[in-house]
Amino acid sequence: MTSSVEHTPERPDGATAPDVTDAPARRGRVRARRAAVMAVPATLAAAGLAVLTAQGALGVQFAISGMPFTVTATELNGTGFAQFGGLDEMAEGSPNAGDTGGQVLVVTSVIKNATLTKLCQSVDLGGTNLVIRAGEGAQKVTASDLTTDSTELSGNAAFNNIEIGNDASTLDKAGPKGRGPKGVFSQQSDTVHIANLRQTNYATTAGVFKLPGLKLGFSGSGC
């Protein structure tokens, strides 16, 4: 059996490099604070995730529950679209944190004005699902300054006058709420259309959210 010998690397100037074992034990808990940030349009998802380092990139300004929920719509149309990476945080000591450190890496999508047809939202409560439906009749669901923090998004998408690779802090098509942290990869477009939308979300906010024909109840299956 051979014995291992630790060697301390030296810099070219002869100084001893710092010992990495002195790093704080808490580093594992906060590793996600320096997490990668991404923007993934539905039409480019197959190309993979564009990941950049950004510290303190928060998609929403409240503590999330840490319970994901599903959102579907047969059609979404929006004007003023922006998308960039974010990091959502759970309340301190949340039982849903698991091994995440209480943080979830998300794609934040912002739409200045949106309409959705046959909206369905469901959350798995363990054995049953809380389901919300709206916009199934002649009137569609409408929202202003609609913001969603997602870990998955799929559908058939089309964008008008899209710009990809912007610095998130310079975005202007979705208004002030459509700007992200400086140095973060992002995209924006004048309009967005997504057919057969399906999202896994951790947070949704809106300035105004109108849900005609709202139905809320429990079901054995979700959206």
PDB file of C-alpha atoms in Angstrom:
ATOM      1  CA  MET A   1       0.000   0.000   0.000  1.00  0.00           C
ATOM      2  CA  THR A   2       1.442   3.339  -0.983  1.00  0.00           C
ATOM      3  CA  SER A   3       1.188   6.439   1.128  1.00  0.00           C
ATOM      4  CA  SER A   4      -0.050   9.714  -0.275  1.00  0.00           C
ATOM      5  CA  VAL A   5       1.974  12.880   0.104  1.00  0.00           C
ATOM      6  CA  GLU A   6       0.326  16.273  -0.067  1.00  0.00           C
ATOM      7  CA  HIS A   7       2.190  18.841  -2.110  1.00  0.00           C
ATOM      8  CA  THR A   8       1.565  22.552  -1.756  1.00  0.00           C
ATOM      9  CA  PRO A   9       1.794  24.187  -5.201  1.00  0.00           C
ATOM     10  CA  GLU A  10       4.094  27.156  -5.606  1.00  0.00           C
ATOM     11  CA  ARG A  11       3.503  30.213  -7.718  1.00  0.00           C
ATOM     12  CA  PRO A  12       6.163  31.338 -10.233  1.00  0.00           C
ATOM     13  CA  ASP A  13       7.272  34.045  -7.783  1.00  0.00           C
ATOM     14  CA  GLY A  14       8.018  31.418  -5.142  1.00  0.00           C
ATOM     15  CA  ALA A  15       5.045  32.255  -2.921  1.00  0.00           C
ATOM     16  CA  THR A  16       2.942  29.419  -1.600  1.00  0.00           C
ATOM     17  CA  ALA A  17      -0.544  29.123  -3.081  1.00  0.00           C
ATOM     18  CA  PRO A  18      -3.414  29.257  -0.568  1.00  0.00           C
ATOM     19  CA  ASP A  19      -4.549  25.944   0.851  1.00  0.00           C
ATOM     20  CA  VAL A  20      -7.964  25.121  -0.620  1.00  0.00           C
ATOM     21  CA  THR A  21      -8.834  23.132   2.488  1.00  0.00           C
ATOM     22  CA  ASP A  22      -9.193  26.430   4.326  1.00  0.00           C
ATOM     23  CA  ALA A  23     -12.355  27.248   2.324  1.00  0.00           C
ATOM     24  CA  PRO A  24     -15.394  27.695   4.591  1.00  0.00           C
ATOM     25  CA  ALA A  25     -17.562  24.641   5.098  1.00  0.00           C
ATOM     26  CA  ARG A  26     -20.580  26.691   4.157  1.00  0.00           C
ATOM     27  CA  ARG A  27     -19.387  26.966   0.588  1.00  0.00           C
ATOM     28  CA  GLY A  28     -21.585  24.033  -0.401  1.00  0.00           C
ATOM     29  CA  ARG A  29     -24.690  25.794   0.905  1.00  0.00           C
ATOM     30  CA  VAL A  30     -24.126  28.930  -1.109  1.00  0.00           C
ATOM     31  CA  ARG A  31     -22.664  27.413  -4.261  1.00  0.00           C
ATOM     32  CA  ALA A  32     -25.868  28.169  -6.142  1.00  0.00           C
ATOM     33  CA  ARG A  33     -25.549  31.879  -5.389  1.00  0.00           C
ATOM     34  CA  ARG A  34     -22.874  31.905  -8.069  1.00  0.00           C
ATOM     35  CA  ALA A  35     -24.982  29.666 -10.248  1.00  0.00           C
ATOM     36  CA  ALA A  36     -25.237  29.658 -14.009  1.00  0.00           C
ATOM     37  CA  VAL A  37     -27.819  31.858 -15.665  1.00  0.00           C
ATOM     38  CA  MET A  38     -29.495  30.991 -18.936  1.00  0.00           C
ATOM     39  CA  ALA A  39     -32.016  31.969 -21.586  1.00  0.00           C
ATOM     40  CA  VAL A  40     -33.753  29.230 -23.532  1.00  0.00           C
ATOM     41  CA  PRO A  41     -36.397  30.042 -26.157  1.00  0.00           C
ATOM     42  CA  ALA A  42     -38.704  27.114 -26.840  1.00  0.00           C
ATOM     43  CA  THR A  43     -37.519  26.914 -30.459  1.00  0.00           C
ATOM     44  CA  LEU A  44     -33.845  26.716 -29.404  1.00  0.00           C
ATOM     45  CA  ALA A  45     -34.154  24.330 -26.460  1.00  0.00           C
ATOM     46  CA  ALA A  46     -32.572  21.515 -28.455  1.00  0.00           C
ATOM     47  CA  ALA A  47     -29.382  23.546 -28.703  1.00  0.00           C
ATOM     48  CA  GLY A  48     -28.919  23.224 -24.923  1.00  0.00           C
ATOM     49  CA  LEU A  49     -28.638  25.764 -22.131  1.00  0.00           C
ATOM     50  CA  ALA A  50     -26.439  28.832 -22.438  1.00  0.00           C
ATOM     51  CA  VAL A  51     -24.894  29.101 -18.981  1.00  0.00           C
ATOM     52  CA  LEU A  52     -23.122  32.115 -17.526  1.00  0.00           C
ATOM     53  CA  THR A  53     -22.006  32.960 -14.010  1.00  0.00           C
ATOM     54  CA  ALA A  54     -24.039  35.590 -12.202  1.00  0.00           C
ATOM     55  CA  GLN A  55     -24.331  36.330  -8.511  1.00  0.00           C
ATOM     56  CA  GLY A  56     -27.613  37.395  -6.953  1.00  0.00           C
ATOM     57  CA  ALA A  57     -29.742  36.967 -10.089  1.00  0.00           C
ATOM     58  CA  LEU A  58     -33.227  36.772  -8.580  1.00  0.00           C
ATOM     59  CA  GLY A  59     -36.262  36.077 -10.733  1.00  0.00           C
ATOM     60  CA  VAL A  60     -38.832  37.092  -8.107  1.00  0.00           C
ATOM     61  CA  GLN A  61     -38.626  39.200  -4.980  1.00  0.00           C
ATOM     62  CA  PHE A  62     -40.390  36.848  -2.573  1.00  0.00           C
ATOM     63  CA  ALA A  63     -39.545  33.513  -0.980  1.00  0.00           C
ATOM     64  CA  ILE A  64     -40.889  30.668  -3.108  1.00  0.00           C
ATOM     65  CA  SER A  65     -42.533  27.602  -1.567  1.00  0.00           C
ATOM     66  CA  GLY A  66     -40.231  25.274  -3.456  1.00  0.00           C
ATOM     67  CA  MET A  67     -43.201  23.298  -4.820  1.00  0.00           C
ATOM     68  CA  PRO A  68     -43.245  23.320  -8.647  1.00  0.00           C
ATOM     69  CA  PHE A  69     -46.537  23.766 -10.485  1.00  0.00           C
ATOM     70  CA  THR A  70     -47.583  23.026 -14.052  1.00  0.00           C
ATOM     71  CA  VAL A  71     -49.083  25.605 -16.408  1.00  0.00           C
ATOM     72  CA  THR A  72     -50.540  24.770 -19.817  1.00  0.00           C
ATOM     73  CA  ALA A  73     -52.400  26.740 -22.482  1.00  0.00           C
ATOM     74  CA  THR A  74     -53.471  25.846 -25.982  1.00  0.00           C
ATOM     75  CA  GLU A  75     -52.200  29.240 -27.127  1.00  0.00           C
ATOM     76  CA  LEU A  76     -50.249  32.176 -25.729  1.00  0.00           C
ATOM     77  CA  ASN A  77     -49.857  35.496 -27.532  1.00  0.00           C
ATOM     78  CA  GLY A  78     -47.811  38.341 -26.156  1.00  0.00           C
ATOM     79  CA  THR A  79     -46.355  41.723 -26.981  1.00  0.00           C
ATOM     80  CA  GLY A  80     -43.104  42.860 -25.401  1.00  0.00           C
ATOM     81  CA  PHE A  81     -41.200  39.664 -24.564  1.00  0.00           C
ATOM     82  CA  ALA A  82     -37.977  39.223 -22.551  1.00  0.00           C
ATOM     83  CA  GLN A  83     -36.185  36.162 -21.170  1.00  0.00           C
ATOM     84  CA  PHE A  84     -33.146  35.726 -18.942  1.00  0.00           C
ATOM     85  CA  GLY A  85     -31.795  33.524 -16.159  1.00  0.00           C
ATOM     86  CA  GLY A  86     -32.608  33.865 -12.495  1.00  0.00           C
ATOM     87  CA  LEU A  87     -32.222  32.284  -9.095  1.00  0.00           C
ATOM     88  CA  ASP A  88     -35.252  31.851  -6.827  1.00  0.00           C
ATOM     89  CA  GLU A  89     -34.888  31.296  -3.093  1.00  0.00           C
ATOM     90  CA  MET A  90     -37.074  29.446  -0.596  1.00  0.00           C
ATOM     91  CA  ALA A  91     -37.809  30.585   2.926  1.00  0.00           C
ATOM     92  CA  GLU A  92     -35.084  29.807   5.430  1.00  0.00           C
ATOM     93  CA  GLY A  93     -35.429  26.212   6.632  1.00  0.00           C
ATOM     94  CA  SER A  94     -38.039  25.260   4.018  1.00  0.00           C
ATOM     95  CA  PRO A  95     -38.895  21.534   4.171  1.00  0.00           C
ATOM     96  CA  ASN A  96     -38.881  21.528   0.353  1.00  0.00           C
ATOM     97  CA  ALA A  97     -35.231  22.557   0.088  1.00  0.00           C
ATOM     98  CA  GLY A  98     -33.844  19.015  -0.068  1.00  0.00           C
ATOM     99  CA  ASP A  99     -30.243  19.150  -1.271  1.00  0.00           C
ATOM    100  CA  THR A 100     -30.767  22.372  -3.271  1.00  0.00           C
ATOM    101  CA  GLY A 101     -29.617  24.720  -0.518  1.00  0.00           C
ATOM    102  CA  GLY A 102     -33.032  26.370  -0.826  1.00  0.00           C
ATOM    103  CA  GLN A 103     -32.316  27.753  -4.286  1.00  0.00           C
ATOM    104  CA  VAL A 104     -33.721  26.963  -7.739  1.00  0.00           C
ATOM    105  CA  LEU A 105     -32.133  27.985 -11.026  1.00  0.00           C
ATOM    106  CA  VAL A 106     -34.874  29.260 -13.346  1.00  0.00           C
ATOM    107  CA  VAL A 107     -35.534  30.867 -16.695  1.00  0.00           C
ATOM    108  CA  THR A 108     -37.457  34.102 -16.167  1.00  0.00           C
ATOM    109  CA  SER A 109     -39.867  35.055 -18.972  1.00  0.00           C
ATOM    110  CA  VAL A 110     -41.540  38.479 -18.978  1.00  0.00           C
ATOM    111  CA  ILE A 111     -44.403  39.510 -21.276  1.00  0.00           C
ATOM    112  CA  LYS A 112     -45.684  43.081 -21.206  1.00  0.00           C
ATOM    113  CA  ASN A 113     -49.180  42.100 -22.359  1.00  0.00           C
ATOM    114  CA  ALA A 114     -50.331  38.499 -22.778  1.00  0.00           C
ATOM    115  CA  THR A 115     -53.446  36.530 -23.682  1.00  0.00           C
ATOM    116  CA  LEU A 116     -53.833  32.808 -22.997  1.00  0.00           C
ATOM    117  CA  THR A 117     -56.435  30.354 -24.259  1.00  0.00           C
ATOM    118  CA  LYS A 118     -57.629  27.452 -22.069  1.00  0.00           C
ATOM    119  CA  LEU A 119     -55.257  28.099 -19.192  1.00  0.00           C
ATOM    120  CA  CYS A 120     -54.691  25.253 -16.740  1.00  0.00           C
ATOM    121  CA  GLN A 121     -52.552  25.402 -13.600  1.00  0.00           C
ATOM    122  CA  SER A 122     -52.020  22.496 -11.220  1.00  0.00           C
ATOM    123  CA  VAL A 123     -49.865  21.691  -8.213  1.00  0.00           C
ATOM    124  CA  ASP A 124     -49.299  18.202  -6.818  1.00  0.00           C
ATOM    125  CA  LEU A 125     -50.160  18.193  -3.111  1.00  0.00           C
ATOM    126  CA  GLY A 126     -49.257  14.548  -2.621  1.00  0.00           C
ATOM    127  CA  GLY A 127     -52.093  12.228  -3.579  1.00  0.00           C
ATOM    128  CA  THR A 128     -54.268  14.991  -5.009  1.00  0.00           C
ATOM    129  CA  ASN A 129     -53.868  18.017  -7.279  1.00  0.00           C
ATOM    130  CA  LEU A 130     -55.144  21.546  -6.862  1.00  0.00           C
ATOM    131  CA  VAL A 131     -56.279  22.573 -10.355  1.00  0.00           C
ATOM    132  CA  ILE A 132     -57.216  26.013 -11.672  1.00  0.00           C
ATOM    133  CA  ARG A 133     -58.781  26.479 -15.117  1.00  0.00           C
ATOM    134  CA  ALA A 134     -59.811  29.662 -16.929  1.00  0.00           C
ATOM    135  CA  GLY A 135     -60.301  31.123 -20.393  1.00  0.00           C
ATOM    136  CA  GLU A 136     -62.071  28.070 -21.776  1.00  0.00           C
ATOM    137  CA  GLY A 137     -64.956  30.064 -23.259  1.00  0.00           C
ATOM    138  CA  ALA A 138     -65.084  33.014 -25.633  1.00  0.00           C
ATOM    139  CA  GLN A 139     -63.053  35.232 -23.295  1.00  0.00           C
ATOM    140  CA  LYS A 140     -59.334  34.612 -22.937  1.00  0.00           C
ATOM    141  CA  VAL A 141     -57.127  35.015 -19.904  1.00  0.00           C
ATOM    142  CA  THR A 142     -55.287  38.350 -20.010  1.00  0.00           C
ATOM    143  CA  ALA A 143     -52.293  39.582 -18.053  1.00  0.00           C
ATOM    144  CA  SER A 144     -50.015  42.602 -17.927  1.00  0.00           C
ATOM    145  CA  ASP A 145     -46.371  42.445 -16.820  1.00  0.00           C
ATOM    146  CA  LEU A 146     -46.676  38.658 -16.673  1.00  0.00           C
ATOM    147  CA  THR A 147     -43.543  37.061 -15.216  1.00  0.00           C
ATOM    148  CA  THR A 148     -42.926  33.336 -14.903  1.00  0.00           C
ATOM    149  CA  ASP A 149     -39.929  31.554 -13.381  1.00  0.00           C
ATOM    150  CA  SER A 150     -39.623  28.167 -15.073  1.00  0.00           C
ATOM    151  CA  THR A 151     -37.374  25.141 -15.023  1.00  0.00           C
ATOM    152  CA  GLU A 152     -39.023  23.621 -18.109  1.00  0.00           C
ATOM    153  CA  LEU A 153     -40.834  25.183 -21.072  1.00  0.00           C
ATOM    154  CA  SER A 154     -42.098  23.572 -24.263  1.00  0.00           C
ATOM    155  CA  GLY A 155     -44.359  24.428 -27.183  1.00  0.00           C
ATOM    156  CA  ASN A 156     -44.349  25.593 -30.797  1.00  0.00           C
ATOM    157  CA  ALA A 157     -43.009  29.148 -30.669  1.00  0.00           C
ATOM    158  CA  ALA A 158     -42.660  32.072 -33.055  1.00  0.00           C
ATOM    159  CA  PHE A 159     -40.987  35.413 -32.305  1.00  0.00           C
ATOM    160  CA  ASN A 160     -41.113  38.719 -34.178  1.00  0.00           C
ATOM    161  CA  ASN A 161     -37.948  40.872 -34.309  1.00  0.00           C
ATOM    162  CA  ILE A 162     -36.066  38.698 -31.846  1.00  0.00           C
ATOM    163  CA  GLU A 163     -32.705  39.722 -30.376  1.00  0.00           C
ATOM    164  CA  ILE A 164     -30.557  36.979 -28.804  1.00  0.00           C
ATOM    165  CA  GLY A 165     -27.464  37.569 -26.696  1.00  0.00           C
ATOM    166  CA  ASN A 166     -28.365  40.907 -25.118  1.00  0.00           C
ATOM    167  CA  ASP A 167     -27.039  41.960 -21.744  1.00  0.00           C
ATOM    168  CA  ALA A 168     -30.108  41.414 -19.562  1.00  0.00           C
ATOM    169  CA  SER A 169     -29.751  44.842 -17.944  1.00  0.00           C
ATOM    170  CA  THR A 170     -30.293  46.551 -21.324  1.00  0.00           C
ATOM    171  CA  LEU A 171     -33.579  44.880 -22.305  1.00  0.00           C
ATOM    172  CA  ASP A 172     -36.345  47.351 -23.174  1.00  0.00           C
ATOM    173  CA  LYS A 173     -39.110  45.559 -25.086  1.00  0.00           C
ATOM    174  CA  ALA A 174     -40.968  44.255 -22.004  1.00  0.00           C
ATOM    175  CA  GLY A 175     -40.677  47.413 -19.906  1.00  0.00           C
ATOM    176  CA  PRO A 176     -38.788  47.904 -16.609  1.00  0.00           C
ATOM    177  CA  LYS A 177     -39.875  44.516 -15.220  1.00  0.00           C
ATOM    178  CA  GLY A 178     -38.302  42.848 -18.247  1.00  0.00           C
ATOM    179  CA  ARG A 179     -34.729  43.757 -17.280  1.00  0.00           C
ATOM    180  CA  GLY A 180     -32.389  41.300 -15.610  1.00  0.00           C
ATOM    181  CA  PRO A 181     -28.974  41.503 -13.906  1.00  0.00           C
ATOM    182  CA  LYS A 182     -26.018  43.088 -15.664  1.00  0.00           C
ATOM    183  CA  GLY A 183     -23.745  40.643 -17.465  1.00  0.00           C
ATOM    184  CA  VAL A 184     -26.445  37.977 -17.883  1.00  0.00           C
ATOM    185  CA  PHE A 185     -27.247  36.391 -21.251  1.00  0.00           C
ATOM    186  CA  SER A 186     -30.771  37.182 -22.442  1.00  0.00           C
ATOM    187  CA  GLN A 187     -33.117  37.659 -25.369  1.00  0.00           C
ATOM    188  CA  GLN A 188     -36.113  39.794 -26.274  1.00  0.00           C
ATOM    189  CA  SER A 189     -38.641  40.222 -29.082  1.00  0.00           C
ATOM    190  CA  ASP A 190     -41.504  42.474 -30.119  1.00  0.00           C
ATOM    191  CA  THR A 191     -44.020  39.617 -29.988  1.00  0.00           C
ATOM    192  CA  VAL A 192     -44.191  35.969 -28.972  1.00  0.00           C
ATOM    193  CA  HIS A 193     -46.631  33.232 -29.982  1.00  0.00           C
ATOM    194  CA  ILE A 194     -46.541  29.781 -28.374  1.00  0.00           C
ATOM    195  CA  ALA A 195     -48.979  27.010 -29.283  1.00  0.00           C
ATOM    196  CA  ASN A 196     -49.451  24.074 -26.888  1.00  0.00           C
ATOM    197  CA  LEU A 197     -47.576  25.817 -24.107  1.00  0.00           C
ATOM    198  CA  ARG A 198     -46.414  23.726 -21.166  1.00  0.00           C
ATOM    199  CA  GLN A 199     -44.321  25.048 -18.270  1.00  0.00           C
ATOM    200  CA  THR A 200     -42.964  23.806 -14.971  1.00  0.00           C
ATOM    201  CA  ASN A 201     -42.942  26.951 -12.830  1.00  0.00           C
ATOM    202  CA  TYR A 202     -41.833  27.953  -9.359  1.00  0.00           C
ATOM    203  CA  ALA A 203     -43.280  31.483  -9.397  1.00  0.00           C
ATOM    204  CA  THR A 204     -45.665  33.687 -11.368  1.00  0.00           C
ATOM    205  CA  THR A 205     -46.369  37.383 -10.928  1.00  0.00           C
ATOM    206  CA  ALA A 206     -48.461  39.872 -12.891  1.00  0.00           C
ATOM    207  CA  GLY A 207     -49.536  43.481 -12.659  1.00  0.00           C
ATOM    208  CA  VAL A 208     -53.096  42.557 -13.637  1.00  0.00           C
ATOM    209  CA  PHE A 209     -54.291  38.953 -14.127  1.00  0.00           C
ATOM    210  CA  LYS A 210     -57.864  38.414 -15.406  1.00  0.00           C
ATOM    211  CA  LEU A 211     -59.236  34.865 -15.327  1.00  0.00           C
ATOM    212  CA  PRO A 212     -62.677  34.644 -16.989  1.00  0.00           C
ATOM    213  CA  GLY A 213     -64.604  31.470 -16.211  1.00  0.00           C
ATOM    214  CA  LEU A 214     -62.337  30.627 -13.268  1.00  0.00           C
ATOM    215  CA  LYS A 215     -62.727  27.088 -11.899  1.00  0.00           C
ATOM    216  CA  LEU A 216     -60.788  25.809  -8.887  1.00  0.00           C
ATOM    217  CA  GLY A 217     -60.941  22.338  -7.442  1.00  0.00           C
ATOM    218  CA  PHE A 218     -59.144  19.117  -6.551  1.00  0.00           C
ATOM    219  CA  SER A 219     -58.445  16.307  -8.971  1.00  0.00           C
ATOM    220  CA  GLY A 220     -56.640  13.002  -9.131  1.00  0.00           C
ATOM    221  CA  SER A 221     -54.665  14.289 -12.126  1.00  0.00           C
ATOM    222  CA  GLY A 222     -53.049  17.610 -12.990  1.00  0.00           C
ATOM    223  CA  CYS A 223     -52.845  19.620 -16.193  1.00  0.00           C
TER     224      CYS A 223
END
